[in-house]
Tab-separated table of C-alpha atoms in Angstrom:
chain	number	residue	atom	x	y	z
A	17	MET	CA	-28.382	-18.349	11.805
A	18	LYS	CA	-28.730	-14.715	9.450
A	19	CYS	CA	-30.115	-14.883	6.444
A	20	VAL	CA	-27.740	-12.645	4.643
A	21	GLY	CA	-28.625	-10.623	1.113
A	22	ILE	CA	-27.938	-7.947	-1.237
A	23	VAL	CA	-30.372	-5.189	-0.607
A	24	GLY	CA	-28.944	-2.138	-2.986
A	25	VAL	CA	-27.107	-2.151	-5.740
A	26	GLY	CA	-25.133	0.727	-7.810
A	27	ALA	CA	-22.812	1.346	-10.560
A	28	TYR	CA	-20.940	3.802	-11.942
A	29	VAL	CA	-18.930	3.672	-15.293
A	30	PRO	CA	-16.363	6.680	-16.665
A	31	GLU	CA	-18.708	8.800	-20.005
A	32	HIS	CA	-15.679	7.917	-22.152
A	33	VAL	CA	-16.069	5.291	-24.684
A	34	VAL	CA	-13.243	3.337	-26.327
A	35	THR	CA	-14.027	0.984	-29.689
A	36	ASN	CA	-12.567	-1.780	-30.939
A	37	SER	CA	-11.972	0.842	-33.872
A	38	ASP	CA	-10.798	3.099	-32.010
A	39	LEU	CA	-7.706	0.550	-30.659
A	40	ALA	CA	-7.340	-0.100	-34.248
A	41	LYS	CA	-5.877	2.828	-35.226
A	42	SER	CA	-2.539	2.451	-32.620
A	43	VAL	CA	-2.098	-1.302	-31.941
A	44	ALA	CA	-2.171	-4.175	-34.986
A	45	THR	CA	-5.220	-5.238	-34.615
A	46	SER	CA	-9.279	-5.326	-35.219
A	47	ASP	CA	-12.454	-5.043	-34.644
A	48	GLN	CA	-13.486	-8.613	-36.482
A	49	TRP	CA	-10.645	-10.048	-34.334
A	50	ILE	CA	-11.433	-9.312	-30.942
A	51	ARG	CA	-15.077	-9.801	-31.407
A	52	SER	CA	-13.984	-13.125	-32.953
A	53	ARG	CA	-11.861	-13.441	-30.027
A	54	THR	CA	-13.658	-12.112	-26.474
A	55	GLY	CA	-16.908	-10.549	-27.588
A	56	ILE	CA	-15.974	-7.149	-26.605
A	57	GLU	CA	-17.307	-4.249	-28.530
A	58	GLU	CA	-15.943	-1.609	-26.275
A	59	ARG	CA	-14.827	-0.454	-22.902
A	60	ARG	CA	-14.894	2.648	-20.612
A	61	ILE	CA	-11.893	4.275	-19.869
A	62	ALA	CA	-11.685	6.600	-17.020
A	63	SER	CA	-10.471	9.920	-17.516
A	64	SER	CA	-6.676	11.132	-16.267
A	65	ASP	CA	-7.926	12.865	-13.023
A	66	MET	CA	-10.077	10.181	-12.312
A	67	ASP	CA	-9.134	7.415	-10.459
A	68	THR	CA	-10.645	3.798	-8.809
A	69	SER	CA	-11.822	5.601	-5.627
A	70	HIS	CA	-13.598	7.988	-7.295
A	71	MET	CA	-15.556	5.513	-9.199
A	72	ALA	CA	-16.131	3.637	-6.187
A	73	ILE	CA	-17.856	6.746	-4.098
A	74	ARG	CA	-20.235	6.880	-6.952
A	75	ALA	CA	-20.911	3.501	-6.707
A	76	ALA	CA	-21.161	3.346	-3.270
A	77	GLU	CA	-23.890	6.226	-3.389
A	78	LYS	CA	-26.273	4.914	-5.230
A	79	ALA	CA	-26.207	1.253	-3.581
A	80	ILE	CA	-26.282	3.371	-0.045
A	81	ALA	CA	-29.862	5.248	-1.829
A	82	ASP	CA	-30.845	1.142	-3.568
A	83	ALA	CA	-30.968	-0.131	-0.129
A	84	SER	CA	-32.779	2.890	1.723
A	85	LEU	CA	-30.127	3.645	3.915
A	86	HIS	CA	-28.018	6.417	4.649
A	87	PRO	CA	-23.951	6.346	4.872
A	88	GLU	CA	-24.124	6.279	8.577
A	89	ASP	CA	-25.899	3.736	8.593
A	90	ILE	CA	-23.081	1.395	7.033
A	91	ASP	CA	-21.045	-0.657	9.718
A	92	LEU	CA	-18.255	-1.318	7.256
A	93	ILE	CA	-16.709	-0.842	4.234
A	94	LEU	CA	-14.582	-3.741	1.520
A	95	VAL	CA	-13.921	-2.252	-1.700
A	96	ALA	CA	-12.278	-5.194	-3.941
A	97	THR	CA	-9.771	-3.685	-6.280
A	98	ALA	CA	-6.314	-4.537	-7.644
A	99	THR	CA	-5.807	-0.599	-8.936
A	100	PRO	CA	-5.898	1.437	-5.559
A	101	ASP	CA	-4.945	5.122	-5.742
A	102	HIS	CA	-2.305	4.393	-3.202
A	103	VAL	CA	-0.829	1.967	-1.284
A	104	PHE	CA	-2.653	3.318	1.433
A	105	PRO	CA	-4.353	5.201	2.041
A	106	THR	CA	-6.941	2.356	1.209
A	107	VAL	CA	-10.269	3.261	-1.700
A	108	ALA	CA	-12.532	2.104	1.192
A	109	CYS	CA	-10.939	5.066	3.250
A	110	MET	CA	-11.291	7.427	1.074
A	111	VAL	CA	-14.774	6.156	0.572
A	112	GLN	CA	-15.141	6.701	4.208
A	113	GLU	CA	-14.047	10.280	3.859
A	114	ALA	CA	-16.365	11.047	0.546
A	115	LEU	CA	-19.715	9.907	2.692
A	116	GLY	CA	-18.459	11.559	6.142
A	117	ILE	CA	-18.449	8.823	8.055
A	118	ARG	CA	-15.814	8.239	10.449
A	119	HIS	CA	-14.555	5.999	12.345
A	120	THR	CA	-16.549	3.671	10.235
A	121	PRO	CA	-14.412	0.596	10.003
A	122	ALA	CA	-12.683	0.539	6.095
A	123	MET	CA	-10.517	-1.937	4.706
A	124	ASP	CA	-9.627	-3.067	0.759
A	125	LEU	CA	-9.478	-7.102	-0.139
A	126	SER	CA	-6.796	-8.394	-3.280
A	127	ALA	CA	-8.044	-11.173	-4.881
A	128	ALA	CA	-7.645	-9.324	-8.660
A	129	CYS	CA	-11.187	-10.538	-10.871
A	130	SER	CA	-12.202	-12.903	-7.986
A	131	GLY	CA	-11.962	-9.314	-5.577
A	132	PHE	CA	-15.617	-9.421	-5.055
A	133	VAL	CA	-16.384	-12.938	-4.943
A	134	TYR	CA	-14.418	-12.316	-1.829
A	135	ALA	CA	-15.328	-9.512	-0.105
A	136	LEU	CA	-18.872	-11.122	-0.762
A	137	VAL	CA	-18.293	-13.642	1.440
A	138	THR	CA	-16.058	-11.032	3.754
A	139	GLY	CA	-19.082	-8.866	4.329
A	140	LYS	CA	-21.450	-12.283	4.864
A	141	GLN	CA	-19.555	-14.087	7.791
A	142	PHE	CA	-19.425	-10.141	9.491
A	143	ILE	CA	-23.631	-10.132	9.680
A	144	GLU	CA	-24.171	-13.479	10.442
A	145	THR	CA	-21.963	-13.336	13.859
A	146	ASN	CA	-24.141	-10.143	14.762
A	147	THR	CA	-21.330	-8.070	14.502
A	148	TYR	CA	-22.233	-5.561	11.882
A	149	LYS	CA	-25.857	-4.878	10.522
A	150	ASN	CA	-24.981	-3.369	6.920
A	151	VAL	CA	-21.414	-3.956	5.034
A	152	LEU	CA	-20.352	-1.946	2.149
A	153	VAL	CA	-19.158	-3.768	-1.072
A	154	ILE	CA	-17.371	-2.610	-3.509
A	155	GLY	CA	-15.712	-3.866	-6.639
A	156	SER	CA	-13.629	-0.428	-8.184
A	157	GLU	CA	-11.167	-1.029	-11.135
A	158	LYS	CA	-8.646	1.836	-13.495
A	159	PHE	CA	-6.784	-0.824	-15.240
A	160	SER	CA	-6.431	1.488	-17.918
A	161	LYS	CA	-3.483	2.744	-15.394
A	162	ILE	CA	-1.272	-1.258	-15.722
A	163	VAL	CA	-2.277	-2.186	-18.899
A	164	ASP	CA	0.158	-1.626	-22.000
A	165	TRP	CA	-1.404	0.575	-24.657
A	166	THR	CA	1.016	-0.798	-27.391
A	167	ASP	CA	0.122	-4.637	-25.994
A	168	ARG	CA	-2.827	-6.008	-28.427
A	169	ASN	CA	-3.351	-9.481	-26.091
A	170	THR	CA	-4.049	-7.244	-22.905
A	171	CYS	CA	-4.821	-3.811	-24.435
A	172	VAL	CA	-7.860	-4.979	-25.824
A	173	LEU	CA	-9.228	-7.003	-22.542
A	174	PHE	CA	-9.240	-4.321	-20.197
A	175	GLY	CA	-12.225	-1.290	-18.708
A	176	ASP	CA	-12.455	0.697	-16.237
A	177	GLY	CA	-15.588	1.153	-13.247
A	178	ALA	CA	-17.184	0.811	-10.531
A	179	GLY	CA	-20.241	-1.397	-9.142
A	180	ALA	CA	-21.209	-1.988	-5.078
A	181	VAL	CA	-23.756	-3.394	-3.250
A	182	VAL	CA	-25.299	-3.383	-0.012
A	183	LEU	CA	-25.451	-6.772	2.437
A	184	SER	CA	-27.956	-7.019	5.175
A	185	GLU	CA	-29.828	-9.498	7.020
A	186	VAL	CA	-33.102	-10.580	4.531
A	187	SER	CA	-35.781	-12.399	5.290
A	188	GLU	CA	-35.463	-16.660	5.777
A	189	GLY	CA	-34.535	-18.449	3.142
A	190	LYS	CA	-33.470	-15.755	0.843
A	191	GLY	CA	-29.624	-14.198	0.138
A	192	ILE	CA	-26.869	-16.169	0.045
A	193	LEU	CA	-27.857	-19.983	0.419
A	194	SER	CA	-23.564	-20.876	-0.913
A	195	PHE	CA	-20.370	-20.322	-1.723
A	196	GLU	CA	-16.900	-21.627	-2.590
A	197	LEU	CA	-13.401	-19.496	-2.986
A	198	GLY	CA	-10.583	-20.694	-4.035
A	199	ALA	CA	-6.741	-20.183	-4.910
A	200	ASP	CA	-3.849	-21.478	-6.559
A	201	GLY	CA	-0.964	-20.137	-6.053
A	202	THR	CA	1.350	-22.397	-8.676
A	203	GLY	CA	-0.556	-20.334	-11.442
A	204	GLY	CA	0.256	-17.225	-10.147
A	205	LYS	CA	2.780	-17.055	-12.984
A	206	HIS	CA	-0.229	-16.567	-15.493
A	207	LEU	CA	-1.207	-13.818	-14.861
A	208	LEU	CA	0.549	-10.871	-13.130
A	209	VAL	CA	1.489	-7.269	-12.673
A	210	ASP	CA	5.126	-7.399	-13.946
A	211	ASN	CA	7.470	-5.680	-11.365
A	212	GLN	CA	8.990	-4.048	-14.048
A	213	THR	CA	7.157	-2.457	-16.455
A	214	ASN	CA	4.120	-2.324	-13.937
A	215	TYR	CA	2.195	-3.550	-16.721
A	216	VAL	CA	-0.303	-6.018	-16.819
A	217	SER	CA	1.203	-9.339	-18.189
A	218	MET	CA	-0.727	-12.853	-18.854
A	219	ASN	CA	-0.223	-16.485	-19.988
A	220	GLY	CA	-3.827	-16.172	-22.399
A	221	SER	CA	-4.212	-19.558	-23.180
A	222	GLU	CA	-3.036	-21.026	-19.813
A	223	VAL	CA	-5.365	-18.422	-17.947
A	224	PHE	CA	-8.470	-19.732	-20.733
A	225	LYS	CA	-7.483	-23.692	-19.839
A	226	PHE	CA	-8.058	-22.258	-16.055
A	227	ALA	CA	-10.859	-20.655	-16.308
A	228	VAL	CA	-13.397	-22.478	-18.516
A	229	ARG	CA	-12.594	-26.071	-16.266
A	230	GLN	CA	-13.031	-23.852	-13.221
A	231	MET	CA	-16.007	-21.381	-13.758
A	232	PRO	CA	-18.651	-23.849	-14.674
A	233	GLU	CA	-17.486	-26.358	-12.007
A	234	SER	CA	-17.536	-23.566	-9.309
A	235	SER	CA	-20.827	-22.989	-10.421
A	236	LEU	CA	-21.646	-26.083	-10.169
A	237	SER	CA	-20.587	-26.661	-6.675
A	238	VAL	CA	-22.964	-24.289	-4.951
A	239	VAL	CA	-25.780	-24.714	-6.665
A	240	LYS	CA	-25.273	-28.539	-4.621
A	241	LYS	CA	-24.432	-26.872	-1.994
A	242	ALA	CA	-27.389	-25.157	-1.870
A	243	GLY	CA	-29.240	-28.293	-2.079
A	244	LEU	CA	-30.675	-27.455	-5.615
A	245	SER	CA	-30.166	-28.080	-9.103
A	246	LYS	CA	-28.735	-26.496	-12.238
A	247	GLU	CA	-32.684	-26.785	-13.462
A	248	ASP	CA	-33.401	-24.674	-9.963
A	249	VAL	CA	-30.870	-21.476	-11.640
A	250	ASP	CA	-32.834	-18.700	-13.084
A	251	PHE	CA	-29.272	-16.688	-13.957
A	252	LEU	CA	-26.240	-16.103	-14.012
A	253	VAL	CA	-23.456	-13.731	-13.776
A	254	PRO	CA	-19.945	-14.777	-14.370
A	255	HIS	CA	-17.354	-12.441	-14.300
A	256	GLN	CA	-17.088	-10.781	-17.329
A	257	ALA	CA	-13.932	-11.353	-19.086
A	258	ASN	CA	-14.158	-13.729	-22.443
A	259	MET	CA	-17.171	-14.865	-23.847
A	260	ARG	CA	-16.185	-17.929	-24.171
A	261	ILE	CA	-15.459	-18.534	-20.889
A	262	ILE	CA	-18.679	-17.882	-20.142
A	263	ASP	CA	-20.107	-19.641	-23.000
A	264	ALA	CA	-18.511	-22.687	-21.950
A	265	ALA	CA	-19.961	-21.441	-17.659
A	266	ARG	CA	-23.505	-21.387	-19.468
A	267	GLU	CA	-23.641	-24.626	-21.260
A	268	ARG	CA	-22.515	-26.591	-17.985
A	269	LEU	CA	-25.253	-24.750	-16.178
A	270	GLY	CA	-27.746	-26.163	-19.184
A	271	LEU	CA	-29.183	-22.436	-19.602
A	272	ASP	CA	-30.246	-20.565	-22.608
A	273	LYS	CA	-28.337	-17.035	-23.478
A	274	GLU	CA	-31.012	-14.833	-22.200
A	275	LYS	CA	-30.101	-16.559	-18.711
A	276	VAL	CA	-26.569	-15.118	-18.915
A	277	SER	CA	-25.250	-11.575	-18.538
A	278	THR	CA	-22.864	-10.856	-20.611
A	279	THR	CA	-21.815	-7.276	-20.448
A	280	VAL	CA	-18.259	-7.689	-21.813
A	281	THR	CA	-19.306	-6.629	-24.528
A	282	LYS	CA	-19.884	-3.123	-23.403
A	283	HIS	CA	-17.330	-2.969	-20.548
A	284	GLY	CA	-14.361	-5.173	-21.387
A	285	ASN	CA	-13.151	-6.689	-18.672
A	286	THR	CA	-12.859	-4.585	-15.275
A	287	SER	CA	-11.771	-7.496	-13.265
A	288	ALA	CA	-13.461	-7.082	-9.810
A	289	ALA	CA	-15.246	-4.626	-10.941
A	290	SER	CA	-17.022	-6.908	-13.281
A	291	ILE	CA	-19.455	-8.929	-11.149
A	292	PRO	CA	-20.761	-6.177	-9.431
A	293	LEU	CA	-21.231	-3.888	-12.988
A	294	ALA	CA	-22.849	-7.064	-14.090
A	295	LEU	CA	-25.838	-7.591	-11.426
A	296	PHE	CA	-26.956	-3.425	-11.491
A	297	THR	CA	-26.966	-4.317	-14.891
A	298	GLU	CA	-29.411	-7.041	-15.640
A	299	ILE	CA	-31.526	-5.507	-12.282
A	300	GLU	CA	-31.882	-2.585	-14.107
A	301	ASN	CA	-32.827	-4.526	-17.398
A	302	GLY	CA	-35.379	-6.523	-15.618
A	303	LEU	CA	-33.819	-9.791	-15.568
A	304	ILE	CA	-33.444	-10.441	-11.741
A	305	ASN	CA	-36.039	-10.024	-9.875
A	306	ASP	CA	-37.644	-11.643	-6.796
A	307	GLY	CA	-37.478	-14.612	-5.809
A	308	ASP	CA	-34.635	-15.705	-8.333
A	309	VAL	CA	-32.164	-18.060	-7.956
A	310	ILE	CA	-28.320	-16.553	-9.077
A	311	VAL	CA	-25.445	-18.185	-9.180
A	312	ILE	CA	-22.384	-15.939	-8.853
A	313	VAL	CA	-18.945	-16.751	-10.057
A	314	GLY	CA	-15.042	-15.466	-10.556
A	315	PHE	CA	-12.009	-16.436	-11.775
A	316	GLY	CA	-8.527	-14.226	-11.187
A	317	GLY	CA	-5.135	-13.637	-10.712
A	318	GLY	CA	-4.123	-15.251	-7.332
A	319	LEU	CA	-4.708	-18.204	-9.843
A	320	THR	CA	-8.302	-17.301	-7.503
A	321	TRP	CA	-11.764	-18.474	-7.723
A	322	GLY	CA	-15.260	-17.686	-5.936
A	323	SER	CA	-19.245	-18.056	-6.204
A	324	LEU	CA	-22.181	-17.907	-4.393
A	325	CYS	CA	-25.638	-18.825	-4.883
A	326	ILE	CA	-28.032	-16.381	-4.185
A	327	ARG	CA	-32.198	-16.342	-3.834
A	328	TRP	CA	-33.010	-12.556	-4.813
A	329	GLY	CA	-34.990	-10.759	-2.495
A	330	LYS	CA	-35.086	-9.151	0.349
């Protein structure tokens, strides 16, 4: 069986920063209220003329370059998103057009905030079975277009952005060591886009209870599946939704704060883009290095969850 890993990373966030104090001017909230409940300080919001595909394209170009590849080397494009530009064509097809690689298969995958993990696992299978060599996996979201900006319970949480990786064969012992995917459709009612308003609707307490239970359990599960112990984990890259949820996963793994990504403070919750954005940021910060054991874990609407244990490197 081939070893499959990440050989290139890229990310993009819009220039426009919206702080907690900015939001306090339009809804009944405050910087202190938001920080104490979520850990979020600010988020990036895309302009009206920038959509999910535009951010996906920019992140993809960076990931391909980081992998020392050319667009024509990409054999499959997978985009995880809950906020596509259109019902169809897919964001993946729009990325394909922009990259100039006609006939390369391209598809979107929707598992809400867990989407990027689902897409990584999907791409892994195609490489392991010798179907494709290089798979481009993107998480891109413009959640600002499905958020009710008068609802302080949701508008303070989300931001826009994109992250991308290239999956390829890596050397023995490196790459994705194990994974877990799951879903519980009975909880779908707790986090959804309302058909009447087209806005995100969330039962915050139920989602919180689900997340603080599922994220640590799934993280520990993939570590065990990889034949490792939690003491072997060097860094945790969780879905960036809420600092209290992140802390719960960190404590179960017994990790110091310096070994956990907390980009939620600057990006907010970017849904399927949050994990690749965090991954890119921590690599840039020098916190993820060759040979490190990384746990990636996410949860989202569906309700869905997914995690991977990766030994970093090519």
